[in-house]
XYZ file of C-alpha atoms in Angstrom:
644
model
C -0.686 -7.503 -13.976
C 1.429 -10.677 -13.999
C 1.348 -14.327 -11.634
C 2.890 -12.224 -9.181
C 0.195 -10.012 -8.128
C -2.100 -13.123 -6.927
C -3.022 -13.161 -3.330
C -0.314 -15.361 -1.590
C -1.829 -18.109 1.459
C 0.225 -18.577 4.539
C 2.410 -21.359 4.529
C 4.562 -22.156 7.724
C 7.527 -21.161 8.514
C 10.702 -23.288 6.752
C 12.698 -24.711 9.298
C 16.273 -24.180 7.648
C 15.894 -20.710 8.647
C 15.607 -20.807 11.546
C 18.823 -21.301 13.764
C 20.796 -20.063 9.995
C 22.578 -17.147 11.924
C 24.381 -19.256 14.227
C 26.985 -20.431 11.907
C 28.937 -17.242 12.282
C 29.074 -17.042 16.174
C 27.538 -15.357 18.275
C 29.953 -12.654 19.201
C 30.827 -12.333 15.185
C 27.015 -11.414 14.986
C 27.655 -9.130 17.608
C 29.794 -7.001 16.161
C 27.925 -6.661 13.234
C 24.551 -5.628 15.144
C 26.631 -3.212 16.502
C 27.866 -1.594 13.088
C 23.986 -1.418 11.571
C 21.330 -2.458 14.295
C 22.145 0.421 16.566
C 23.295 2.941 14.122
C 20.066 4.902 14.315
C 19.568 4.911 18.408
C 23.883 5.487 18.935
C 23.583 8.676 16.886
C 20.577 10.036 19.036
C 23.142 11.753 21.992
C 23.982 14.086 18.683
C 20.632 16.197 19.279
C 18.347 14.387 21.722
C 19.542 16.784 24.758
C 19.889 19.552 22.607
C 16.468 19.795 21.205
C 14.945 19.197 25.345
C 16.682 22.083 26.203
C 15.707 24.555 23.495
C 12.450 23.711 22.671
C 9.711 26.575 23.193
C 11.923 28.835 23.547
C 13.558 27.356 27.509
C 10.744 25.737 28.478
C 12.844 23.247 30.164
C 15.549 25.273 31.905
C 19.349 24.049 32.646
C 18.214 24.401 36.408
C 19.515 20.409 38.994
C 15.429 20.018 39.174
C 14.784 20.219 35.284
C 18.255 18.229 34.198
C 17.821 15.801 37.009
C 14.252 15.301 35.702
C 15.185 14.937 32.136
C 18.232 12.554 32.549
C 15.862 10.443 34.561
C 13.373 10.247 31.628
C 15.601 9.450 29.594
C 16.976 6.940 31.077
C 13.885 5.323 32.489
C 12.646 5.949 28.291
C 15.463 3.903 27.014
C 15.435 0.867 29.985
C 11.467 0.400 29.420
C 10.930 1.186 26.086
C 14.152 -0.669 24.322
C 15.940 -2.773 26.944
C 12.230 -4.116 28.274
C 9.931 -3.977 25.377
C 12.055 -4.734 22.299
C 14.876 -6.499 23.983
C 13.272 -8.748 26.075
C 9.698 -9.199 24.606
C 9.246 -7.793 20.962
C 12.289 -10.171 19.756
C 10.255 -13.101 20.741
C 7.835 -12.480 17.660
C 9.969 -14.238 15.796
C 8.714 -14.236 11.947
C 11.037 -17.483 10.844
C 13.790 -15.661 12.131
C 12.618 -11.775 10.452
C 11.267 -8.906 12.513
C 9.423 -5.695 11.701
C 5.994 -4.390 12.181
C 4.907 -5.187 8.918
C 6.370 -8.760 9.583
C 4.938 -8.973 12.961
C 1.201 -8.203 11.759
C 1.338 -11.118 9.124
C 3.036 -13.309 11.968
C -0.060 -12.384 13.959
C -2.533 -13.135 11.087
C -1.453 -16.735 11.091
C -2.875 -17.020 14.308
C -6.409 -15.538 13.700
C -9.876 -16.897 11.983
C -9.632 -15.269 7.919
C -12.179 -12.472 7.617
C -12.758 -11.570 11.201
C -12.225 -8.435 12.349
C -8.846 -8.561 14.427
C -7.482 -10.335 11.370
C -8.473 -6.984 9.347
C -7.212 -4.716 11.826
C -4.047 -6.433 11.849
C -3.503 -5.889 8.048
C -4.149 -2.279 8.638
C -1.872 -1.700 11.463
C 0.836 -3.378 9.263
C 0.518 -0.872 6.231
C 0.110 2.082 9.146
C 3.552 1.006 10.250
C 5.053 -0.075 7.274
C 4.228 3.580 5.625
C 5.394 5.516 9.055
C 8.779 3.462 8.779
C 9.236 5.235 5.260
C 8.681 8.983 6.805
C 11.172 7.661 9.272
C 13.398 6.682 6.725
C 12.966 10.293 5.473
C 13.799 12.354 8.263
C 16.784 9.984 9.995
C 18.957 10.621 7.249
C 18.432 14.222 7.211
C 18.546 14.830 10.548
C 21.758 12.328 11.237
C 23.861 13.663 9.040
C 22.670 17.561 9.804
C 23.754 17.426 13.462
C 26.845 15.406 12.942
C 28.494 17.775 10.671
C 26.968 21.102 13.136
C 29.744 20.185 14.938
C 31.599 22.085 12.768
C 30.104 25.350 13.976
C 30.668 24.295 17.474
C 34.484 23.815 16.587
C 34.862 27.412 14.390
C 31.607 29.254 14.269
C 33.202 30.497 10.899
C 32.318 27.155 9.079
C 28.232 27.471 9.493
C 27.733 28.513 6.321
C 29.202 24.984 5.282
C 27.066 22.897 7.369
C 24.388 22.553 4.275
C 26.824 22.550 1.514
C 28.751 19.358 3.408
C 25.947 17.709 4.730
C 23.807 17.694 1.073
C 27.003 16.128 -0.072
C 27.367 13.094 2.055
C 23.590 12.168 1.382
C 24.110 12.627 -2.705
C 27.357 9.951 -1.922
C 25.520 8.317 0.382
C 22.569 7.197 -2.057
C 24.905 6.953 -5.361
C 26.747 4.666 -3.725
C 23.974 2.401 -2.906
C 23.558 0.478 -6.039
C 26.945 -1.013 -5.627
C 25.834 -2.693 -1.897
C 27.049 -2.856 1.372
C 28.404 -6.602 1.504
C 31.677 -4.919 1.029
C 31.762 -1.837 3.393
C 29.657 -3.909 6.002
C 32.595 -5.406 7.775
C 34.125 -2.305 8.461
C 30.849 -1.027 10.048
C 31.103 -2.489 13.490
C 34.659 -1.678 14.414
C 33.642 2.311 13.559
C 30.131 1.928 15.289
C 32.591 -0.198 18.186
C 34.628 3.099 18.474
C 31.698 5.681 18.393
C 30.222 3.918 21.528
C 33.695 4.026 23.563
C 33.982 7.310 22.488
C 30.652 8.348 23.706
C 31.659 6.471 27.094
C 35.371 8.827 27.280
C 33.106 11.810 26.713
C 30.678 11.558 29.465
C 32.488 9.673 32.112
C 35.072 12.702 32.716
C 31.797 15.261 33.771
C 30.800 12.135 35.671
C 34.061 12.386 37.915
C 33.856 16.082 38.141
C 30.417 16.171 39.949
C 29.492 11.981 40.764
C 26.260 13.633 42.580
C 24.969 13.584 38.888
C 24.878 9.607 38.636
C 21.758 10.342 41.318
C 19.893 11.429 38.231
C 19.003 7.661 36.728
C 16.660 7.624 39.980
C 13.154 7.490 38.955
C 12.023 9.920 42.025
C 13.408 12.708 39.683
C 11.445 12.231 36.638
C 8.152 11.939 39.120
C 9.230 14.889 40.840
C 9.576 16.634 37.581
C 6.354 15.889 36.150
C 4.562 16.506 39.406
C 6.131 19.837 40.187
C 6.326 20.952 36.409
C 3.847 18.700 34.661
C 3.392 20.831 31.147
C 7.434 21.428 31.348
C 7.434 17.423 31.640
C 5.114 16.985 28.909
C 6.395 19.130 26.327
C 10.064 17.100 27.588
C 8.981 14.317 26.497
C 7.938 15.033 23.462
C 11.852 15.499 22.648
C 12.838 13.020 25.131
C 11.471 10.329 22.561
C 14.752 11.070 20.837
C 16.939 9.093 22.548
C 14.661 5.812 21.775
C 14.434 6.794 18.125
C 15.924 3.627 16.263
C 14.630 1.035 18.774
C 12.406 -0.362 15.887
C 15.784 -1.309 14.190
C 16.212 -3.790 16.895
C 13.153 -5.611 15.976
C 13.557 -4.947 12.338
C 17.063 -5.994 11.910
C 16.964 -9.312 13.766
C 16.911 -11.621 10.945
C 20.615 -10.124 9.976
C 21.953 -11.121 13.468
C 19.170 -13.307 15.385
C 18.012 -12.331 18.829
C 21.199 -13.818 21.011
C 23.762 -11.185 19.448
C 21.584 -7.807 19.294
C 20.785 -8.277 23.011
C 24.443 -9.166 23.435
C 25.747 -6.362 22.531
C 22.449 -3.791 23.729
C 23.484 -5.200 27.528
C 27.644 -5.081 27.077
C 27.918 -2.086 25.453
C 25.563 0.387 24.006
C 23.434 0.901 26.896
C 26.101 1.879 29.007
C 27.623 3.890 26.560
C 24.480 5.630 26.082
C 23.585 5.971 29.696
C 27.250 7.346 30.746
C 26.876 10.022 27.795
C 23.842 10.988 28.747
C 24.973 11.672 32.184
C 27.908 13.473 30.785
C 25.702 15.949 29.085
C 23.579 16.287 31.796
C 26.754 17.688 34.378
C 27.841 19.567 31.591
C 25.115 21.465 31.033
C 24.466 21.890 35.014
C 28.033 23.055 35.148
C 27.534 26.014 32.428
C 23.813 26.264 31.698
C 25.242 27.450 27.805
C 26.184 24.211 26.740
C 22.511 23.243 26.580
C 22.571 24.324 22.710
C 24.938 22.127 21.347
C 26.627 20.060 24.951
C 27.345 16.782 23.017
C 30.209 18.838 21.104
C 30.941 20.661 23.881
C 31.762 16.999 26.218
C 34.947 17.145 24.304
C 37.990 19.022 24.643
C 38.422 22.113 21.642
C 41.423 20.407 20.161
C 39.316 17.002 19.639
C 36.000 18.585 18.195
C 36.954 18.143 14.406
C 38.139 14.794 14.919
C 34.818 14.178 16.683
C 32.880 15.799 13.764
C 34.710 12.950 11.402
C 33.521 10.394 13.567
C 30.265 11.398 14.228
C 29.498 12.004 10.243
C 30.772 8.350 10.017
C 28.168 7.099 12.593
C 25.592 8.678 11.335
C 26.238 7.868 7.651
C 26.327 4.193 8.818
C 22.948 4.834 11.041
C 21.746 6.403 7.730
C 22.866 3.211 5.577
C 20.628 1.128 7.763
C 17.204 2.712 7.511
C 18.157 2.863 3.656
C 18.446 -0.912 3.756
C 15.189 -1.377 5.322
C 13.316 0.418 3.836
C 14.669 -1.460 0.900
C 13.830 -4.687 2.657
C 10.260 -3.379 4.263
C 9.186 -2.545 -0.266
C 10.416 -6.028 -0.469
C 7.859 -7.689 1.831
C 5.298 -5.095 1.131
C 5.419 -5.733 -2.742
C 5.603 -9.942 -2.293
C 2.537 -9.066 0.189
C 0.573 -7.676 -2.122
C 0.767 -4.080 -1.038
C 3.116 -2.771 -3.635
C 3.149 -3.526 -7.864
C 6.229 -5.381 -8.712
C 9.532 -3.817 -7.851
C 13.205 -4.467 -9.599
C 15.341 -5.588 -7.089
C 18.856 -5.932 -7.676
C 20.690 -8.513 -5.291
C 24.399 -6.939 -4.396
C 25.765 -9.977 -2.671
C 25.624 -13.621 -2.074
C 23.554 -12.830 0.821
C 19.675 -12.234 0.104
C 19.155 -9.475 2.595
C 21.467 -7.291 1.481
C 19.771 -5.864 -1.306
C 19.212 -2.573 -3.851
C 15.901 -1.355 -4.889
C 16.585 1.866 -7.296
C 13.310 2.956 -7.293
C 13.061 3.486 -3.997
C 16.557 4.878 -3.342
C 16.033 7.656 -5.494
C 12.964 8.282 -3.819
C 14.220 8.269 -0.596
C 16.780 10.472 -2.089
C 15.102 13.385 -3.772
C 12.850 13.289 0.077
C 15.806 13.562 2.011
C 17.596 16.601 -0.148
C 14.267 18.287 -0.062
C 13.837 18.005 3.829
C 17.486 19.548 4.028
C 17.105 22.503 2.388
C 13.500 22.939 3.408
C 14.745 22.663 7.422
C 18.068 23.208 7.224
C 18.528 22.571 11.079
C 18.560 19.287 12.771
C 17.089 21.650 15.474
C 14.127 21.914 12.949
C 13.730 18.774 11.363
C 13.785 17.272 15.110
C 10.088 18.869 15.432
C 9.469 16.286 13.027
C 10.474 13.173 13.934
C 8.989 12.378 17.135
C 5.304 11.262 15.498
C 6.657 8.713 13.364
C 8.456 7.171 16.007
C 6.200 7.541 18.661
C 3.164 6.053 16.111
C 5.290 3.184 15.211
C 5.797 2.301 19.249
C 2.094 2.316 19.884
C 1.249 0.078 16.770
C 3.995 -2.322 17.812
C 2.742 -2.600 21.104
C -0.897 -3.210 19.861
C 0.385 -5.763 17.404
C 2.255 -7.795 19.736
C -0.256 -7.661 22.074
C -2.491 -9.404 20.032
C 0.483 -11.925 19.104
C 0.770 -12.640 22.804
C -2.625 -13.230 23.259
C -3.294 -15.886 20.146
C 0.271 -17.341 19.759
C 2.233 -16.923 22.526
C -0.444 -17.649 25.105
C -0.434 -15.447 27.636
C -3.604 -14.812 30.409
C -5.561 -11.727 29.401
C -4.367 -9.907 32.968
C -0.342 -10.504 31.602
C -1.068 -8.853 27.911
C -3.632 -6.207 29.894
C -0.561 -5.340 32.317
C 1.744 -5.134 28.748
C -0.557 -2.907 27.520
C -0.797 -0.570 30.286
C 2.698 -0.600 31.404
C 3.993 0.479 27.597
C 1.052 1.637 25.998
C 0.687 4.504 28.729
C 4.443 5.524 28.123
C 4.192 5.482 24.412
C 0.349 7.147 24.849
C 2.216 10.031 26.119
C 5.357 10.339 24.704
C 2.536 10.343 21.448
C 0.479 13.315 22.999
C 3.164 15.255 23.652
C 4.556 14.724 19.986
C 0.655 15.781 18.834
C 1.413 19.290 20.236
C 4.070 19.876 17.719
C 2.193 18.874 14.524
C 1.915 22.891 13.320
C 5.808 22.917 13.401
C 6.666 19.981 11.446
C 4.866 17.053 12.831
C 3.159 17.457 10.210
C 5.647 15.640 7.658
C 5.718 12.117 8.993
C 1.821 11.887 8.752
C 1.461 12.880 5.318
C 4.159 10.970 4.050
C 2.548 8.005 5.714
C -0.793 8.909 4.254
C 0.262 9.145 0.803
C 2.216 5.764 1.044
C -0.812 4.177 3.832
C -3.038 5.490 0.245
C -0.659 3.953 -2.278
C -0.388 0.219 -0.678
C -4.335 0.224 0.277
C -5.429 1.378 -3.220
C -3.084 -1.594 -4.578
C -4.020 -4.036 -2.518
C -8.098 -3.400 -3.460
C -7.504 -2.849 -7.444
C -5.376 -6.025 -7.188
C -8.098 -7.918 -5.803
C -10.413 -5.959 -8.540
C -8.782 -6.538 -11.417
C -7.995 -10.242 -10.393
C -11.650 -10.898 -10.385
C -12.151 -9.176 -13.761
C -9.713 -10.951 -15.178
C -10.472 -14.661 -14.075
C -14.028 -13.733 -15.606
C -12.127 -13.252 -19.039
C -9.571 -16.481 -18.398
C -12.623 -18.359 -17.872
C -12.485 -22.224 -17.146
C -9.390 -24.337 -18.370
C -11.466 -27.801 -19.221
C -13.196 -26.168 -22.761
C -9.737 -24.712 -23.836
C -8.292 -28.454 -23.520
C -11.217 -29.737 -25.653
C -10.276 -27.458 -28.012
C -6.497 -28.214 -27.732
C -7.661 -31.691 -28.332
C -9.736 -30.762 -31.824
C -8.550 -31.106 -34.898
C -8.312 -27.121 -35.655
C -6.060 -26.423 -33.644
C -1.719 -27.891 -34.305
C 0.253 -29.432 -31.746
C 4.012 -28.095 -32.212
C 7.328 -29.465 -30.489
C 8.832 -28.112 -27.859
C 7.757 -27.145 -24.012
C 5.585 -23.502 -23.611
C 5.630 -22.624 -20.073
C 2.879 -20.212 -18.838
C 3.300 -18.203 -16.283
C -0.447 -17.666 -14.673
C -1.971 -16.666 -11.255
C -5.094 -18.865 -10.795
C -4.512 -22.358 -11.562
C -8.480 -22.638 -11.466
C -9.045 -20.782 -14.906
C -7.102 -20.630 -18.493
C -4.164 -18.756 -18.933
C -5.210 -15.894 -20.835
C -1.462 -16.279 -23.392
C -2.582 -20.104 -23.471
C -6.081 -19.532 -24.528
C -5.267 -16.366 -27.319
C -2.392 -18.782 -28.548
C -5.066 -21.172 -29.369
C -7.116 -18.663 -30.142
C -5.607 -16.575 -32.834
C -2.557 -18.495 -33.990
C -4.596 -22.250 -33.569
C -1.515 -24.113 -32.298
C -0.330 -25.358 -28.758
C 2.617 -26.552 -27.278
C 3.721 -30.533 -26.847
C 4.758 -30.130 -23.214
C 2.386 -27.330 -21.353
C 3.310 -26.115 -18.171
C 0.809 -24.422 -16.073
C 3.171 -22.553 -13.446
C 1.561 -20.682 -10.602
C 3.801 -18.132 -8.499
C 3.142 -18.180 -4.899
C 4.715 -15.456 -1.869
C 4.396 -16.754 1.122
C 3.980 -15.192 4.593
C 7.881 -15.957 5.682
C 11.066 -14.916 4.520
C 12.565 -17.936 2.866
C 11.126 -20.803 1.486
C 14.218 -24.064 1.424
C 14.464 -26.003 -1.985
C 12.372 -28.826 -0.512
C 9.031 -26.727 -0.207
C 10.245 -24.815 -3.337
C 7.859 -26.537 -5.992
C 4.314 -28.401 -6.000
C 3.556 -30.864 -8.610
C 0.373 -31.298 -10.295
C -0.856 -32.881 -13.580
C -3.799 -32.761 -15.430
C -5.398 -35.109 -18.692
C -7.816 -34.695 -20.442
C -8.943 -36.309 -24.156
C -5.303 -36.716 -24.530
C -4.085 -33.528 -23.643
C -1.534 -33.501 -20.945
C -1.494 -29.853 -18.885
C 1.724 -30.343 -15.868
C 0.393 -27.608 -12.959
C 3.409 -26.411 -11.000
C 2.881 -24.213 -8.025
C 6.568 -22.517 -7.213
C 6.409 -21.171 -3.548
C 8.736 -18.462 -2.569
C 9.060 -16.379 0.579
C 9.535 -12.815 0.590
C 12.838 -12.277 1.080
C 13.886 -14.789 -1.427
C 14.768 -13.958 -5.013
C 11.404 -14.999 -8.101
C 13.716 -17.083 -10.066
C 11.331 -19.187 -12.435
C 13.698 -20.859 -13.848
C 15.753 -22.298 -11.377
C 12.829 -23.367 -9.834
C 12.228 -24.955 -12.845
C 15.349 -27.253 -12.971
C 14.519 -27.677 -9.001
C 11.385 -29.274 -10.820
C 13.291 -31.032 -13.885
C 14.941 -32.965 -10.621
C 11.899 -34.030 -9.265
C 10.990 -35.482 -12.897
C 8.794 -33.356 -14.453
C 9.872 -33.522 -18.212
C 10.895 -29.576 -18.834
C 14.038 -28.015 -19.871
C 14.365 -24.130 -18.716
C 17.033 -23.433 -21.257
C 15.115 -24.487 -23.687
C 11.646 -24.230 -22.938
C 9.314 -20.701 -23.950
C 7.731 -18.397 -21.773
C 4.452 -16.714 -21.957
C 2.670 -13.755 -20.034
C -0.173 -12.637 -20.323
C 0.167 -8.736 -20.396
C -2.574 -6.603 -19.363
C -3.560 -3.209 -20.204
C -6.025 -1.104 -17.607
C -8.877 0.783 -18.460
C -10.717 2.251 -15.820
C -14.839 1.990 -15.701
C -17.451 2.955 -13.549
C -18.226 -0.230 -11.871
C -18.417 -0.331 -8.698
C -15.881 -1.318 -6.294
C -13.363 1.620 -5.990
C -13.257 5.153 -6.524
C -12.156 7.010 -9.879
C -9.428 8.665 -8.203
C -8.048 5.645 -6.838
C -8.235 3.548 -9.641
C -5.707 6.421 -11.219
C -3.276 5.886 -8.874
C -3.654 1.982 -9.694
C -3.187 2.216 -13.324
C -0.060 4.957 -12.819
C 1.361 2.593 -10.509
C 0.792 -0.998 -12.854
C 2.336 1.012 -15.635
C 5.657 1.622 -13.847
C 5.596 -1.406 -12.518
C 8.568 -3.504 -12.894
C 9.162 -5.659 -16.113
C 8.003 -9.312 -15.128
C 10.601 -10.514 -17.777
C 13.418 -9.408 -15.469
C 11.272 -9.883 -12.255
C 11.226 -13.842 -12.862
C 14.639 -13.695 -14.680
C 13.083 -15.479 -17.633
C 15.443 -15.230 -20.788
C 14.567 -11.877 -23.173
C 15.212 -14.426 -26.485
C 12.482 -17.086 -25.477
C 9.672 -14.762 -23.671
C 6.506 -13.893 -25.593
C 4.436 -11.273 -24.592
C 0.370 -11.098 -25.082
C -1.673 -8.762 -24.694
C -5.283 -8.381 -23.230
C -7.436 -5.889 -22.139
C -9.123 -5.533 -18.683
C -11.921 -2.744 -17.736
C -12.197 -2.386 -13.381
């Protein structure tokens, strides 16, 4: 346990964050949203159709009634759910210019009274999401990269046998070459994600010329004729019809890459027509010859262009891939400066401080994903799946900002209970129909959220435990300084800076320095690290000065505030300090932690179990040497013992 694992207060938002994204342009921005915001939902025409038309064996048959009905949900789905929702009302919950659910709840919790009930809820719904975006950023991999390179068995039903072999290799590139960044393969994202959507546009609008009748299809009346004349048909639809809105929590997510101007941009210019004139496509295809229905997104094109289309499809997909790998990278971020994970090594690959490698996770993520492909094998499989994550993560958005809109934004009860019941009913059902498929898969997403939902909860409490037990031990700082200021105890030259949690008690390394080896520093530096509830923190709010005397001895308190997307350098917020004229050096000055060992007890306050998983999980957490990039040469290490 380290500085870092204190409870962080909200501080308000830093206003040089704000309007940061507009330096590029707009349209620059654009492009960019295009090659990793809507990686995820561009991929979906791979298998979305395919899995509506072969699940339970034909429920849903290739008949005008059952393909007009499903075209219409979907693209009713996508216009409500993404174009409505996120588009035009989630990107307003605008977390100092940063987006996701877990970033949403603490943007809500700003708003509400400490220790009430909506504010607890609100943490919980975080962590629920938070821990379902990891099972998503299981299964999207997998199941991307899966039915991209199927398309090989579409083009020579000879090359099946392949499908694994290929696809297990582009995931074991795809996560070995994530430690070296994407600030230099990023700009050649949005010209390939640029051409995927034309291309989806060339496929479909052909089949749209052949039989135009099938543009009568993005009618509502069909879906409600659909699920009034075939209302379990409809139902188990739409629990694959969810598919083609998978990835809409990247729009959210994502917006403090590109800001809210160019993801809508390019959502209303060019992938939603893209999408919606593919879909169509598909839909006339598989009216025209009812066997396309197992694989018609490979079958839109002519035979001579379906390897080339395999090529680009595994690009698209390896690029939708290589964004829920960066946010999940980015979600452990703000989960771990929120005090839901232990301290994480995070390795900065560019200039830019969101683009980002966490190695711990990425080879977590990586041994889930190979494990999910050989285990399924079929996107047609793994597509049982990945509908409850999805669909779990819409609700708990929609709850979330529906408390946001109430306390921040405003709004009259009627306009958030009219929210509620517009979305909330789609997403209630689109989640019921998802519940029906738990015995074949469904499964997966829960437990993996579970065991994470588990891991982050039983941190957050044995934090706060151990915390406690420890400022018991640090005890009060004014007797240390009277014995600082006896004569037992030496005063030696130079500047010790400690690097403590509670700026109310006695750094333990400050008070066993005294203690054992009866000597203390000439300059003492009491620094306190702080993560607050927004991304970035600007040099001006970077450091709080505060001093302390007493019987001669001169303790200088600094409190370094960070956000939690920004980098724990202590000592460059040190020299922001030495500018500000408080007298320390940070290449010269030593650093001490305090390093604790766990024991577990039976006091109260957690179960034994649980406290387990907090001591595995403090043990491998990461070094606090390299976590506030203090120098290896001048850090001293002491250690204490805590019982929780």
């Amino acid at each position: 346990m380290t500085p870092s694992s204190v409870a962080a207060e909200p501080a308000p938002p830093s206003p040089e964050r704000t309007n940061h994204k507009g330096r590029g342009g707009t349209w620059a921005l654009a492009l960019g949203a295009i090659g990793v915001v809507f990686g995820d939902i561009g991929t979906s025409p791979l298998y979305a159709l395919q899995t509506v038309f072969s699940i339970n064996h034909n429920t849903v048959d290739p008949t005008p009634q059952d393909v007009y009905g499903v075209i219409s949900l979907v693209f009713w789905s996508i216009t409500l759910v993404v174009t409505v929702k996120y588009v035009l009302f989630i990107l307003r919950a605008d977390n100092d210019g940063e987006g996701g659910v877990l970033s949403l709840a603490h943007l809500t919790r700003q708003h509400l009274r400490r220790g009430s009930k909506r504010y607890t809820l609100v943490m919980m719904l975080g962590v629920i999401g938070a821990s379902l975006f990891y099972g998503d950023s299981l299964i999207t991999p997998a199941i991307s990269v899966l039915s991209a390179v199927e398309g090989l068995k579409v083009a020579n039903p000879a090359l099946g046998d392949l499908v694994l072999p290929i696809g297990m290799t582009i995931v074991v590139a795809l996560f070995v070459l994530q430690r070296f960044g994407t600030a230099a393969v990023g700009r050649f994202f949005g010209p390939i994600m640029i051409t995927w959507f034309v291309v989806l546009a060339a496929l479909g609008i052909p089949h749209i010329l052949a039989e135009p009748a099938v543009i009568g299809a993005l009618s509502p009346h069909h879906a409600v004729l659909f699920a009034v004349d075939r209302p379990f048909v409809a139902f188990v639809a739409m629990g694959a019809v969810v598919l083609v809105i998978t990835g809409a929590e990247a729009l959210y997510a994502d917006m403090g890459h590109f800001g809210r101007a160019p993801i809508r941009r390019a959502w209303f210019l060019l992938v939603f027509p893209c999408l919606t004139l593919n879909y169509l496509g598909q839909g006339q295809l598989i009216l025209a010859d009812p066997e396309m229905s197992t694989s018609p997104f490979f079958h839109l094109a002519p035979e001579s262009m379906r390897i080339p289309l395999v090529v680009l499809a595994t690009l698209a997909t390896v690029i939708a891939s290589q964004a829920v790998i960066s946010g999940a990278f980015s979600v452990s971020r703000q989960a771990e400066r929120l005090g839901y994970l232990p301290r994480l090594t995070v390795r900065y690959t560019s200039d830019h401080g969101g683009q980002i490698y966490v190695p711990v996770v990425n080879w977590l993520l990586f041994g889930g994903v190979l494990l999910l492909m050989v285990t399924f094998r079929e996107s047609e499989r793994l597509a049982t799946a990945y509908g409850l994550a999805v669909t779990a993560t819409l609700l708990l958005t929609t709850a979330l900002f529906a408390v946001y809109a109430d306390t921040a934004l405003k709004w009259s009860p009627a306009r958030v209970g009219a929210f509620v019941l517009v979305f909330g009913s789609i997403e209630a059902v689109f989640f019921a129909a998802n519940l029906t498929k738990i015995t074949h898969g469904g499964w997966l997403p829960l437990t993996i959220a579970a065991i994470i939902g588990t891991v982050m909860l039983t941190w957050w409490r044995g934090r706060a435990l151990v915390t406690a037990r420890r400022s018991k031990l640090e005890g009060p700082l004014r007797p240390l300084l009277n014995t600082i200021a006896s004569k037992g105890v030496t005063t030696v030259p130079g500047t010790a800076v400690f690097l403590h949690g509670n700026p109310a008690t006695a750094p333990l390394a400050l008070r066993d320095n005294v203690s054992f080896n009866h000597v203390a520093h000439e300059q003492i530096l009491i620094v306190t690290t702080l993560s607050r509830n927004v991304p970035h923190v600007g040099p001006e709010d970077r450091v709080m000065i505060g001093a302390r005397r007493h019987k001669g001895v001169a303790i200088t308190h600094l409190t370094l505030n960070f956000g939690f997307q920004d980098s724990q350098d202590v000592p460059s917020a040190l020299a922001l300090a030495h500018e500000r004229g408080v007298n320390v050096d940070p290449d010269t000055a030593f650093y001490f932690l305090s390093r604790i060992t766990l024991h577990r007890s039976d006091r109260p306050g957690m179960s034994q179990w649980r406290k387990r998983i907090f001591v595995a999980l403090a043990h491998n957490a990461a070094s606090p040497t390299e976590y506030f990039h203090l120098p290896i040469d001048r850090t001293v290490l002491m250690g204490t013992q805590v019982r929780f």
